[in-house]
Every structure is written in C-alpha cells, then in structure tokens.
C-alpha cells in the first residue's frame, strides 16, 4: 500500500480507498466494505471473524500520504523499510 501516491484529498487517495484497499482486504480473506464519510471520502472496513468467544483486536490506520521531500536515502515509493534501534520498521528520511 505504501507504493501508492495517495496524497490527501486527491484522486490517488480516493482510488485506493474506494477500490484498492477493500480489494486487498478481500484478497486476504477478510469481509470488506466501504462506508461513506463527509467530504466525498470513504472508510475501508475489514473484518476477520474468529471462531471462538475470545477477545477482539482492532487495527486502525490511514492511507493518505504526504508529497515526497528531499533527504530520502531510500526510494519512498519502494515499499521497503529498514530496522531502527527500537526494532520497528522505518522508511522515513534521515
């Protein structure tokens, strides 16, 4: 998903939100739906239902990005991260 230029309030963001994200979730076996929100936008909601009666987990994220600025040491649209000292993936400028 990070390889898509989905700048806030552009056709890129609308396209990935309206079709791409839901299709990706369906491809992973999730139930997926698009829910309209103000401003001609949608939320893509995916569900992977469990089989037991245990606790649920919710993951929340966003798909809009900011335009690329100078200072990157990796291709920001390459979809690759690097490990940092805290062991979290990062693909931000130096």
mmCIF file of C-alpha atoms in Angstrom:
data_model
loop_
_atom_site.group_PDB
_atom_site.id
_atom_site.type_symbol
_atom_site.label_atom_id
_atom_site.label_comp_id
_atom_site.label_asym_id
_atom_site.label_seq_id
_atom_site.Cartn_x
_atom_site.Cartn_y
_atom_site.Cartn_z
ATOM 1 C CA UNK A 1 0.000 0.000 0.000
ATOM 2 C CA UNK A 2 2.886 2.409 0.639
ATOM 3 C CA UNK A 3 3.765 2.302 -3.048
ATOM 4 C CA UNK A 4 0.614 4.251 -3.952
ATOM 5 C CA UNK A 5 0.798 8.031 -4.191
ATOM 6 C CA UNK A 6 -2.316 8.621 -2.146
ATOM 7 C CA UNK A 7 -1.855 12.274 -1.229
ATOM 8 C CA UNK A 8 -4.621 13.663 0.984
ATOM 9 C CA UNK A 9 -7.773 14.670 -0.912
ATOM 10 C CA UNK A 10 -6.507 13.630 -4.358
ATOM 11 C CA UNK A 11 -7.694 11.104 -6.920
ATOM 12 C CA UNK A 12 -4.917 8.775 -5.693
ATOM 13 C CA UNK A 13 -6.325 8.694 -2.181
ATOM 14 C CA UNK A 14 -9.887 8.292 -3.430
ATOM 15 C CA UNK A 15 -8.950 5.468 -5.799
ATOM 16 C CA UNK A 16 -7.061 3.394 -3.283
ATOM 17 C CA UNK A 17 -9.728 3.990 -0.657
ATOM 18 C CA UNK A 18 -12.669 3.207 -2.875
ATOM 19 C CA UNK A 19 -11.430 0.091 -4.559
ATOM 20 C CA UNK A 20 -7.837 -0.807 -3.765
ATOM 21 C CA UNK A 21 -7.977 -1.173 -0.002
ATOM 22 C CA UNK A 22 -11.215 -3.179 0.028
ATOM 23 C CA UNK A 23 -9.888 -5.473 -2.711
ATOM 24 C CA UNK A 24 -6.632 -6.002 -0.808
ATOM 25 C CA UNK A 25 -8.565 -6.968 2.314
ATOM 26 C CA UNK A 26 -10.838 -9.338 0.385
ATOM 27 C CA UNK A 27 -7.751 -10.915 -1.142
ATOM 28 C CA UNK A 28 -6.549 -11.675 2.388
ATOM 29 C CA UNK A 29 -9.841 -13.371 3.255
ATOM 30 C CA UNK A 30 -11.466 -10.504 5.168
ATOM 31 C CA UNK A 31 -15.011 -9.266 4.796
ATOM 32 C CA UNK A 32 -14.688 -5.738 3.396
ATOM 33 C CA UNK A 33 -16.991 -2.778 2.973
ATOM 34 C CA UNK A 34 -16.708 0.901 2.132
ATOM 35 C CA UNK A 35 -18.511 3.360 4.407
ATOM 36 C CA UNK A 36 -19.056 6.942 3.163
ATOM 37 C CA UNK A 37 -17.749 9.795 5.323
ATOM 38 C CA UNK A 38 -18.057 13.571 4.818
ATOM 39 C CA UNK A 39 -16.065 15.164 2.030
ATOM 40 C CA UNK A 40 -16.625 12.598 -0.748
ATOM 41 C CA UNK A 41 -14.385 10.080 1.045
ATOM 42 C CA UNK A 42 -14.811 6.557 2.360
ATOM 43 C CA UNK A 43 -13.551 4.397 5.179
ATOM 44 C CA UNK A 44 -12.497 0.905 4.163
ATOM 45 C CA UNK A 45 -13.516 -1.532 6.896
ATOM 46 C CA UNK A 46 -12.309 -5.110 7.012
ATOM 47 C CA UNK A 47 -13.298 -7.898 9.368
ATOM 48 C CA UNK A 48 -11.707 -11.247 10.044
ATOM 49 C CA UNK A 49 -14.139 -13.074 12.268
ATOM 50 C CA UNK A 50 -12.827 -15.508 14.829
ATOM 51 C CA UNK A 51 -14.288 -18.880 15.686
ATOM 52 C CA UNK A 52 -14.075 -18.717 19.472
ATOM 53 C CA UNK A 53 -15.503 -16.347 22.021
ATOM 54 C CA UNK A 54 -12.231 -14.615 22.805
ATOM 55 C CA UNK A 55 -11.172 -11.007 22.762
ATOM 56 C CA UNK A 56 -11.160 -8.908 19.608
ATOM 57 C CA UNK A 57 -8.384 -6.815 18.142
ATOM 58 C CA UNK A 58 -8.924 -3.630 16.164
ATOM 59 C CA UNK A 59 -6.317 -2.203 13.812
ATOM 60 C CA UNK A 60 -6.766 1.378 12.679
ATOM 61 C CA UNK A 61 -4.649 3.147 10.090
ATOM 62 C CA UNK A 62 -4.746 5.695 7.320
ATOM 63 C CA UNK A 63 -3.814 5.572 3.656
ATOM 64 C CA UNK A 64 -3.243 9.207 2.786
ATOM 65 C CA UNK A 65 0.380 10.250 2.378
ATOM 66 C CA UNK A 66 2.309 13.500 2.043
ATOM 67 C CA UNK A 67 4.287 14.553 -1.040
ATOM 68 C CA UNK A 68 7.919 13.417 -1.068
ATOM 69 C CA UNK A 69 10.504 15.941 0.129
ATOM 70 C CA UNK A 70 14.288 15.973 -0.176
ATOM 71 C CA UNK A 71 16.556 13.953 2.101
ATOM 72 C CA UNK A 72 15.451 10.375 1.491
ATOM 73 C CA UNK A 73 18.145 7.691 1.440
ATOM 74 C CA UNK A 74 15.769 5.049 0.044
ATOM 75 C CA UNK A 75 13.046 5.177 -2.598
ATOM 76 C CA UNK A 76 9.999 6.341 -0.579
ATOM 77 C CA UNK A 77 7.714 4.531 -3.032
ATOM 78 C CA UNK A 78 9.770 1.314 -2.989
ATOM 79 C CA UNK A 79 7.769 -0.273 -0.188
ATOM 80 C CA UNK A 80 10.848 -1.266 1.780
ATOM 81 C CA UNK A 81 11.668 -0.328 5.354
ATOM 82 C CA UNK A 82 14.747 -0.511 7.488
ATOM 83 C CA UNK A 83 15.247 -1.636 11.061
ATOM 84 C CA UNK A 84 15.998 1.023 13.644
ATOM 85 C CA UNK A 85 17.474 0.703 17.107
ATOM 86 C CA UNK A 86 13.980 0.232 18.552
ATOM 87 C CA UNK A 87 13.370 -2.736 16.181
ATOM 88 C CA UNK A 88 10.479 -1.007 14.431
ATOM 89 C CA UNK A 89 10.341 -0.691 10.666
ATOM 90 C CA UNK A 90 11.001 2.752 9.264
ATOM 91 C CA UNK A 91 11.223 4.244 5.812
ATOM 92 C CA UNK A 92 11.459 7.909 6.729
ATOM 93 C CA UNK A 93 14.095 10.425 5.691
ATOM 94 C CA UNK A 94 17.360 10.530 7.642
#
